[in-house]
């Protein structure tokens, strides 16, 4: 059995679960209608404006750092499998890489990027 | 000392009328009030810098306001200022919000209930009632016809525009409207139907990401008009309302009203009743602080701690239940004593509770007080300085966490409090963590007080004989007690009837909530909830 | 179906108050000719629904504290499977109105009720929610939450003790159990 | 040959016998088709049953931590409680929200369920009980499980509700942080095991689990993985996106009925998935406790079926996660990010290097004691 | 260097505090559960004698009560929960006498303040601790306390119907 077709099997069964479940719910569950039902719930008070406003997320710098490290993770995964065979050469070459990233993090830390504002 | 104050007052406002009633009472005309208050507040020797109470009264011929001022250093130094206006169509008085921040909400309350508008108050919206409410309920000529104010179930958008009246430098009055929020603010409603606003508080909050920019407090979602209702009930009947103000300090509130009436008609309360009252008061205080602890931990997301606190609380409720047949609303104090004598095993149960509670306090400490997450979420968060606490009239554990000694039990000892020994817990940090710790320490002090009393309950009557119909002689009566959340006060104006002419409760929670916009500004939205928990307000106490 | 088939653990049916209301309800159903096969499925569904009532606590005052007591260790509402308190009306089945409802609150409670998903129930806890209670003569208090939203169970008390609330919840379970779920015209 | 006398209770014996039976009677295509359908049904059933059991277990364990009893009125000891909940939630109305982004609002639960389903399929429940066994298993699991967060983000964004919006933003912040830690922690073990395929990784742990093999470094990685895994599942004390006491219900405030039920379900499944990956990677997966040289002991241990081993190890980790959840208050967003960026990530980087050194210098337990 | 040592000491004290907290929950996991199981323990459940749940008018075996229909309880009730309707009958000696017709008490409105009971001059009503009162319809909460056909107990008998309210 190839892994890919099994992957598809699992994927399809997940989708089927959702569709069947929602199907039953929509068919059998009672429905009612009133004007306020579809309005957003905000502690019972009509909401002010839309929620899709410009929203200042205080962590965009974290997101950039994340990108940096995530790319590194991708590079490191193949390396980590073969590090046994590569021996010390593999260690030194990647050590350089990690140290640079670590320095980057330390710099960001020092600069106060890691402080939520 | 009194003479000096009188002199000071007469030096400032020569035409002031000074009377010696239960308290030193000064009547001035509206224009001079601000000056007098400022002088009283700012003079160095007897600084009256704590506005206890601001009561609007419909005196019949005029609409007036009574101010009870006292000194923050010594709460027993009190002075009452009175002013009023005879214009019933468009009554205007001068605001003292610039001197006492706590006056702000109180003045708005007076506007909603009596229709008096205050010049220079920055935000003159009605506080408890909707803006379109017809009539002013606390006026004697209020028309209670329900057709005037029908129940509306239609959701309406909130209008964030505040009217105000300003006096220009050349003495002209200008009416203007200001926007409370900016146009592009991200406004979110926290409450009224929210799990952690401790009732139906409504904080309209504008956010900058996760940071709270501004809070606009809305109240009145449980305004039940207790003060108006009281005006047509006899004194024993009014008692049952006090339990339902701050239901967590039910017994203490009731104690205050009973004492107020007892002093007015000179009833000697039997010793046994005094003991029972104080023991029950302290149990109530522990109960309230336990709930505050639980609710705060729950607000911070520690559900388990919440359940532990409620578990210990249940033991107190059991004692209440057996003593007076109620768990929360206990109806224990009556005029002249208490309604029920203690039951046979009362002392045994209470004495078993004391060591148990001490053991649990240690557990709470280990479980929550030193938890690194809890410390991070409470330390240095929601800071309030001593001056701010006084200006906002924040009393109780919260005020004492800002290093303001404001325990009425120490300053104006009532009942048995001058016979027992206990410490007033003061902390200097003024943050949420200090308020949190203050409560736990106060539980310990309350246990200590109970310990001193429980074995010495004297024999005798538990209730003095009173007349069937209680009439208070004409006059004004104040009584202040230390409720679990801070200073609770009762003000009765009697005209010799069996009903009070005007009854006002000074609720500690109102001051606590009024400080929220100040101490939450710039904190995160998660802190807003945590600070709310550390302030521990009860909404029905505010709304009355 | 007969009323004696409705079984609640711990309390025999005849010990419950207000049985005649349910009897009338069943009679009404029978008059409409309930389908036997469907009613078996209904029984299963109603068993599930009655044992999984997730409350939304519309707590305004004292009764809310008693609800907290009920949820805490000594009484433990979790035994009924009802500790999953949902703060969003979308996910709740039962609105427990615990406390006074005043004029200013009326539009809000209506809105929250409207926003609940079907099937939904309302339990009025305490004197204030039932009739205005101590404040019934006030200018700003609504004389009973049933003026605004339909109420299924009334739990008297001021405030009712947690056991009273549990009794009320069991009454609600009984009511859910006799309902016809499938093929029933909705409110 | 249904019974394998050394391990009579293994399901894999049954499946391989069934496979042979089908192959001998049907063509290749039909065999595969039937098997795929059966795999799908089996997974769905396991998914639902595990969720129901977990929900019950959590409610009961929570209650015991809180000095209560928990559900005990529906069925014996309340065993049927979550079944009743399932019936109820299946028949609850699904509300249409005005002015929401209809399509995304509808699609968000799909992401949630499908992501957890795909990860679920890659878990080796027992010997031969693994649907997807890629040779890049660890990477696959990391990648697929992060899809779930899209479900949360979409839900929060599309429902046009401010609480949901804040919840979604928080979950974004949480995700971008803890994804790194869990990735690095897993990578540390990949260095140790030298493979990313789960089946190989398990086989390599026959006599010495990875957590023992890499001793200090493995234990640090294990703790970090548990913390970050816990955070990724949005459960307390990391439940900021939901944050009941702040945002009422957070990102799923507007979801009702079964759509909410899917989030509820996926939350528990994700908890299970994190625990089972930790079991597989650190605790030897479905392998029994075996000690080289103790043949009698190994024989007895080996007699217990592999899935029992798997579920008991996973159960232990789930208990641990519940214990943590019900002991601590919720973190605030800045504490959350601090924990990751100032503590977990630097420690992780150092730990990874430490592990490489351990492996290269031969200081792992296997090398030191000559374990297979 | 202090910041580095602060970093590590913070890390370790943090971990220690977390473990202490977990230790407490671990202890609680094994302590006896305090839950009382209403309704399973309905037979053994003890509600405090004084707990006020239901106002009753005790009737003796002759179907007689002590209420003189004086209306003091109605007067004292702060929110009008009690309605006492008297009825005037002519006694044998031709005098008009006020007796009780109906004593209506609205359970759904009562505040349980106990004023009616303590002010009652003839101790005709008491609070009972029966808490199982939930119903489906509001009107069922309005109760008539005097039983059908009951009458006033003659004075010569003991005036206290039950144990005194403390």
mmCIF file of N, CA, C and O in Angstrom, chain E residues 5-62:
data_model
loop_
_atom_site.group_PDB
_atom_site.id
_atom_site.type_symbol
_atom_site.label_atom_id
_atom_site.label_comp_id
_atom_site.label_asym_id
_atom_site.label_seq_id
_atom_site.Cartn_x
_atom_site.Cartn_y
_atom_site.Cartn_z
ATOM 1 N N UNK E 5 22.707 35.884 35.719
ATOM 2 C CA UNK E 5 22.357 35.093 36.902
ATOM 3 C C UNK E 5 20.893 35.281 37.238
ATOM 4 O O UNK E 5 20.210 34.363 37.692
ATOM 5 N N UNK E 6 20.381 36.487 36.969
ATOM 6 C CA UNK E 6 18.970 36.733 37.200
ATOM 7 C C UNK E 6 18.110 35.846 36.292
ATOM 8 O O UNK E 6 17.094 35.284 36.703
ATOM 9 N N UNK E 7 18.607 35.732 35.065
ATOM 10 C CA UNK E 7 17.907 34.895 34.096
ATOM 11 C C UNK E 7 17.774 33.470 34.612
ATOM 12 O O UNK E 7 16.700 32.880 34.632
ATOM 13 N N UNK E 8 18.909 32.929 35.083
ATOM 14 C CA UNK E 8 18.868 31.534 35.512
ATOM 15 C C UNK E 8 18.129 31.363 36.841
ATOM 16 O O UNK E 8 17.371 30.416 37.011
ATOM 17 N N UNK E 9 18.353 32.297 37.771
ATOM 18 C CA UNK E 9 17.640 32.145 39.045
ATOM 19 C C UNK E 9 16.136 32.284 38.808
ATOM 20 O O UNK E 9 15.333 31.562 39.410
ATOM 21 N N UNK E 10 15.761 33.203 37.899
ATOM 22 C CA UNK E 10 14.342 33.333 37.560
ATOM 23 C C UNK E 10 13.799 32.042 36.996
ATOM 24 O O UNK E 10 12.707 31.590 37.355
ATOM 25 N N UNK E 11 14.574 31.424 36.134
ATOM 26 C CA UNK E 11 14.151 30.166 35.519
ATOM 27 C C UNK E 11 13.916 29.104 36.583
ATOM 28 O O UNK E 11 12.887 28.431 36.620
ATOM 29 N N UNK E 12 14.875 29.002 37.501
ATOM 30 C CA UNK E 12 14.768 27.907 38.471
ATOM 31 C C UNK E 12 13.714 28.177 39.539
ATOM 32 O O UNK E 12 12.961 27.273 39.893
ATOM 33 N N UNK E 13 13.638 29.412 40.032
ATOM 34 C CA UNK E 13 12.570 29.674 41.013
ATOM 35 C C UNK E 13 11.206 29.497 40.349
ATOM 36 O O UNK E 13 10.266 29.008 40.969
ATOM 37 N N UNK E 14 11.123 29.900 39.084
ATOM 38 C CA UNK E 14 9.868 29.719 38.364
ATOM 39 C C UNK E 14 9.482 28.261 38.316
ATOM 40 O O UNK E 14 8.364 27.880 38.659
ATOM 41 N N UNK E 15 10.437 27.429 37.915
ATOM 42 C CA UNK E 15 10.141 25.998 37.816
ATOM 43 C C UNK E 15 9.763 25.446 39.178
ATOM 44 O O UNK E 15 8.810 24.675 39.325
ATOM 45 N N UNK E 16 10.474 25.914 40.210
ATOM 46 C CA UNK E 16 10.184 25.405 41.545
ATOM 47 C C UNK E 16 8.757 25.785 41.969
ATOM 48 O O UNK E 16 8.003 24.964 42.508
ATOM 49 N N UNK E 17 8.390 27.047 41.700
ATOM 50 C CA UNK E 17 7.049 27.465 42.111
ATOM 51 C C UNK E 17 5.978 26.674 41.373
ATOM 52 O O UNK E 17 4.950 26.308 41.940
ATOM 53 N N UNK E 18 6.254 26.366 40.101
ATOM 54 C CA UNK E 18 5.276 25.594 39.344
ATOM 55 C C UNK E 18 5.150 24.187 39.920
ATOM 56 O O UNK E 18 4.051 23.648 40.067
ATOM 57 N N UNK E 19 6.301 23.615 40.274
ATOM 58 C CA UNK E 19 6.240 22.263 40.819
ATOM 59 C C UNK E 19 5.528 22.248 42.173
ATOM 60 O O UNK E 19 4.783 21.308 42.471
ATOM 61 N N UNK E 20 5.748 23.293 42.991
ATOM 62 C CA UNK E 20 5.029 23.366 44.267
ATOM 63 C C UNK E 20 3.528 23.370 44.014
ATOM 64 O O UNK E 20 2.762 22.665 44.680
ATOM 65 N N UNK E 21 3.117 24.192 43.048
ATOM 66 C CA UNK E 21 1.692 24.245 42.730
ATOM 67 C C UNK E 21 1.172 22.892 42.306
ATOM 68 O O UNK E 21 0.101 22.452 42.725
ATOM 69 N N UNK E 22 1.946 22.207 41.456
ATOM 70 C CA UNK E 22 1.503 20.893 41.009
ATOM 71 C C UNK E 22 1.454 19.922 42.180
ATOM 72 O O UNK E 22 0.597 19.031 42.222
ATOM 73 N N UNK E 23 2.358 20.102 43.130
ATOM 74 C CA UNK E 23 2.325 19.251 44.320
ATOM 75 C C UNK E 23 1.018 19.415 45.074
ATOM 76 O O UNK E 23 0.420 18.440 45.539
ATOM 77 N N UNK E 24 0.557 20.662 45.163
ATOM 78 C CA UNK E 24 -0.704 20.894 45.876
ATOM 79 C C UNK E 24 -1.869 20.209 45.182
ATOM 80 O O UNK E 24 -2.698 19.578 45.812
ATOM 81 N N UNK E 25 -1.931 20.327 43.858
ATOM 82 C CA UNK E 25 -3.050 19.666 43.162
ATOM 83 C C UNK E 25 -2.921 18.157 43.292
ATOM 84 O O UNK E 25 -3.919 17.450 43.374
ATOM 85 N N UNK E 26 -1.683 17.682 43.301
ATOM 86 C CA UNK E 26 -1.494 16.231 43.449
ATOM 87 C C UNK E 26 -2.052 15.768 44.785
ATOM 88 O O UNK E 26 -2.720 14.741 44.878
ATOM 89 N N UNK E 27 -1.806 16.560 45.824
ATOM 90 C CA UNK E 27 -2.341 16.200 47.133
ATOM 91 C C UNK E 27 -3.874 16.189 47.096
ATOM 92 O O UNK E 27 -4.523 15.298 47.617
ATOM 93 N N UNK E 28 -4.417 17.230 46.451
ATOM 94 C CA UNK E 28 -5.875 17.325 46.404
ATOM 95 C C UNK E 28 -6.486 16.169 45.623
ATOM 96 O O UNK E 28 -7.621 15.781 45.879
ATOM 97 N N UNK E 29 -5.719 15.661 44.674
ATOM 98 C CA UNK E 29 -6.248 14.567 43.859
ATOM 99 C C UNK E 29 -6.624 13.382 44.742
ATOM 100 O O UNK E 29 -7.544 12.638 44.448
ATOM 101 N N UNK E 30 -5.906 13.220 45.840
ATOM 102 C CA UNK E 30 -6.126 12.043 46.675
ATOM 103 C C UNK E 30 -6.915 12.347 47.939
ATOM 104 O O UNK E 30 -7.181 11.455 48.723
ATOM 105 N N UNK E 31 -7.239 13.623 48.201
ATOM 106 C CA UNK E 31 -8.023 13.894 49.402
ATOM 107 C C UNK E 31 -9.467 13.451 49.178
ATOM 108 O O UNK E 31 -9.906 13.248 48.052
ATOM 109 N N UNK E 32 -10.163 13.347 50.288
ATOM 110 C CA UNK E 32 -11.550 12.910 50.204
ATOM 111 C C UNK E 32 -12.374 13.994 49.513
ATOM 112 O O UNK E 32 -12.200 15.178 49.776
ATOM 113 N N UNK E 33 -13.273 13.577 48.662
ATOM 114 C CA UNK E 33 -14.076 14.558 47.942
ATOM 115 C C UNK E 33 -15.191 15.074 48.845
ATOM 116 O O UNK E 33 -15.793 14.298 49.599
ATOM 117 N N UNK E 34 -15.433 16.369 48.779
ATOM 118 C CA UNK E 34 -16.410 16.950 49.696
ATOM 119 C C UNK E 34 -17.813 16.958 49.121
ATOM 120 O O UNK E 34 -18.746 17.405 49.764
ATOM 121 N N UNK E 35 -17.964 16.465 47.911
ATOM 122 C CA UNK E 35 -19.249 16.594 47.232
ATOM 123 C C UNK E 35 -20.357 15.840 47.952
ATOM 124 O O UNK E 35 -20.212 14.673 48.278
ATOM 125 N N UNK E 36 -21.434 16.545 48.208
ATOM 126 C CA UNK E 36 -22.617 15.853 48.712
ATOM 127 C C UNK E 36 -23.530 15.623 47.524
ATOM 128 O O UNK E 36 -23.710 16.478 46.695
ATOM 129 N N UNK E 37 -24.086 14.434 47.457
ATOM 130 C CA UNK E 37 -24.733 14.067 46.206
ATOM 131 C C UNK E 37 -26.238 14.169 46.274
ATOM 132 O O UNK E 37 -26.933 13.160 46.349
ATOM 133 N N UNK E 38 -26.749 15.380 46.238
ATOM 134 C CA UNK E 38 -28.168 15.527 46.040
ATOM 135 C C UNK E 38 -28.447 15.254 44.572
ATOM 136 O O UNK E 38 -27.702 15.747 43.739
ATOM 137 N N UNK E 39 -29.432 14.533 44.155
ATOM 138 C CA UNK E 39 -30.530 13.930 44.921
ATOM 139 C C UNK E 39 -30.278 12.493 45.366
ATOM 140 O O UNK E 39 -31.170 11.917 45.971
ATOM 141 N N UNK E 40 -29.125 11.930 45.057
ATOM 142 C CA UNK E 40 -28.921 10.544 45.465
ATOM 143 C C UNK E 40 -28.988 10.411 46.984
ATOM 144 O O UNK E 40 -29.396 9.385 47.505
ATOM 145 N N UNK E 41 -28.574 11.463 47.684
ATOM 146 C CA UNK E 41 -28.581 11.372 49.147
ATOM 147 C C UNK E 41 -29.832 11.997 49.743
ATOM 148 O O UNK E 41 -29.830 12.487 50.856
ATOM 149 N N UNK E 42 -30.894 11.990 48.956
ATOM 150 C CA UNK E 42 -32.094 12.695 49.368
ATOM 151 C C UNK E 42 -32.606 12.216 50.729
ATOM 152 O O UNK E 42 -33.120 12.988 51.528
ATOM 153 N N UNK E 43 -32.426 10.939 50.986
ATOM 154 C CA UNK E 43 -32.927 10.385 52.244
ATOM 155 C C UNK E 43 -32.144 10.936 53.440
ATOM 156 O O UNK E 43 -32.702 11.158 54.506
ATOM 157 N N UNK E 44 -30.855 11.103 53.254
ATOM 158 C CA UNK E 44 -30.009 11.458 54.393
ATOM 159 C C UNK E 44 -29.662 12.940 54.429
ATOM 160 O O UNK E 44 -29.063 13.403 55.388
ATOM 161 N N UNK E 45 -30.043 13.670 53.393
ATOM 162 C CA UNK E 45 -29.667 15.077 53.323
ATOM 163 C C UNK E 45 -30.282 15.864 54.464
ATOM 164 O O UNK E 45 -31.474 15.773 54.725
ATOM 165 N N UNK E 46 -29.445 16.606 55.160
ATOM 166 C CA UNK E 46 -29.964 17.416 56.255
ATOM 167 C C UNK E 46 -29.849 18.891 55.914
ATOM 168 O O UNK E 46 -28.764 19.403 55.734
ATOM 169 N N UNK E 47 -30.990 19.518 55.814
ATOM 170 C CA UNK E 47 -31.005 20.955 55.601
ATOM 171 C C UNK E 47 -31.244 21.579 56.975
ATOM 172 O O UNK E 47 -32.054 21.084 57.743
ATOM 173 N N UNK E 48 -30.518 22.637 57.250
ATOM 174 C CA UNK E 48 -30.642 23.275 58.555
ATOM 175 C C UNK E 48 -32.104 23.562 58.901
ATOM 176 O O UNK E 48 -32.882 23.999 58.050
ATOM 177 N N UNK E 49 -32.469 23.331 60.155
ATOM 178 C CA UNK E 49 -33.844 23.526 60.606
ATOM 179 C C UNK E 49 -34.346 24.923 60.305
ATOM 180 O O UNK E 49 -35.504 25.139 59.985
ATOM 181 N N UNK E 50 -33.428 25.894 60.462
ATOM 182 C CA UNK E 50 -33.880 27.276 60.329
ATOM 183 C C UNK E 50 -33.956 27.742 58.887
ATOM 184 O O UNK E 50 -34.361 28.856 58.626
ATOM 185 N N UNK E 51 -33.502 26.911 57.964
ATOM 186 C CA UNK E 51 -33.453 27.394 56.588
ATOM 187 C C UNK E 51 -34.852 27.714 56.082
ATOM 188 O O UNK E 51 -35.766 26.915 56.194
ATOM 189 N N UNK E 52 -34.987 28.900 55.502
ATOM 190 C CA UNK E 52 -36.308 29.369 55.105
ATOM 191 C C UNK E 52 -36.555 29.081 53.628
ATOM 192 O O UNK E 52 -35.860 29.607 52.769
ATOM 193 N N UNK E 53 -37.506 28.229 53.381
ATOM 194 C CA UNK E 53 -37.802 27.901 51.996
ATOM 195 C C UNK E 53 -39.275 28.015 51.672
ATOM 196 O O UNK E 53 -39.645 28.383 50.583
ATOM 197 N N UNK E 54 -40.094 27.637 52.599
ATOM 198 C CA UNK E 54 -41.509 27.576 52.274
ATOM 199 C C UNK E 54 -42.290 28.055 53.489
ATOM 200 O O UNK E 54 -42.078 27.585 54.603
ATOM 201 N N UNK E 55 -43.177 29.005 53.262
ATOM 202 C CA UNK E 55 -44.005 29.488 54.360
ATOM 203 C C UNK E 55 -45.195 28.537 54.511
ATOM 204 O O UNK E 55 -45.851 28.212 53.523
ATOM 205 N N UNK E 56 -45.405 28.068 55.716
ATOM 206 C CA UNK E 56 -46.561 27.192 55.920
ATOM 207 C C UNK E 56 -47.357 27.685 57.119
ATOM 208 O O UNK E 56 -46.842 28.363 58.002
ATOM 209 N N UNK E 57 -48.617 27.305 57.105
ATOM 210 C CA UNK E 57 -49.473 27.593 58.242
ATOM 211 C C UNK E 57 -49.809 26.248 58.865
ATOM 212 O O UNK E 57 -50.547 25.449 58.281
ATOM 213 N N UNK E 58 -49.219 25.948 60.013
ATOM 214 C CA UNK E 58 -49.432 24.607 60.573
ATOM 215 C C UNK E 58 -50.892 24.397 60.950
ATOM 216 O O UNK E 58 -51.522 25.280 61.547
ATOM 217 N N UNK E 59 -51.395 23.280 60.573
ATOM 218 C CA UNK E 59 -52.760 22.886 60.919
ATOM 219 C C UNK E 59 -52.668 21.671 61.828
ATOM 220 O O UNK E 59 -51.828 20.813 61.603
ATOM 221 N N UNK E 60 -53.537 21.628 62.832
ATOM 222 C CA UNK E 60 -53.491 20.446 63.693
ATOM 223 C C UNK E 60 -54.448 19.384 63.153
ATOM 224 O O UNK E 60 -55.026 19.528 62.079
ATOM 225 N N UNK E 61 -54.617 18.314 63.931
ATOM 226 C CA UNK E 61 -55.390 17.179 63.415
ATOM 227 C C UNK E 61 -56.854 17.524 63.199
ATOM 228 O O UNK E 61 -57.543 16.881 62.418
ATOM 229 N N UNK E 62 -57.334 18.590 63.863
ATOM 230 C CA UNK E 62 -58.729 18.996 63.651
ATOM 231 C C UNK E 62 -58.880 19.987 62.489
ATOM 232 O O UNK E 62 -59.909 20.633 62.359
#
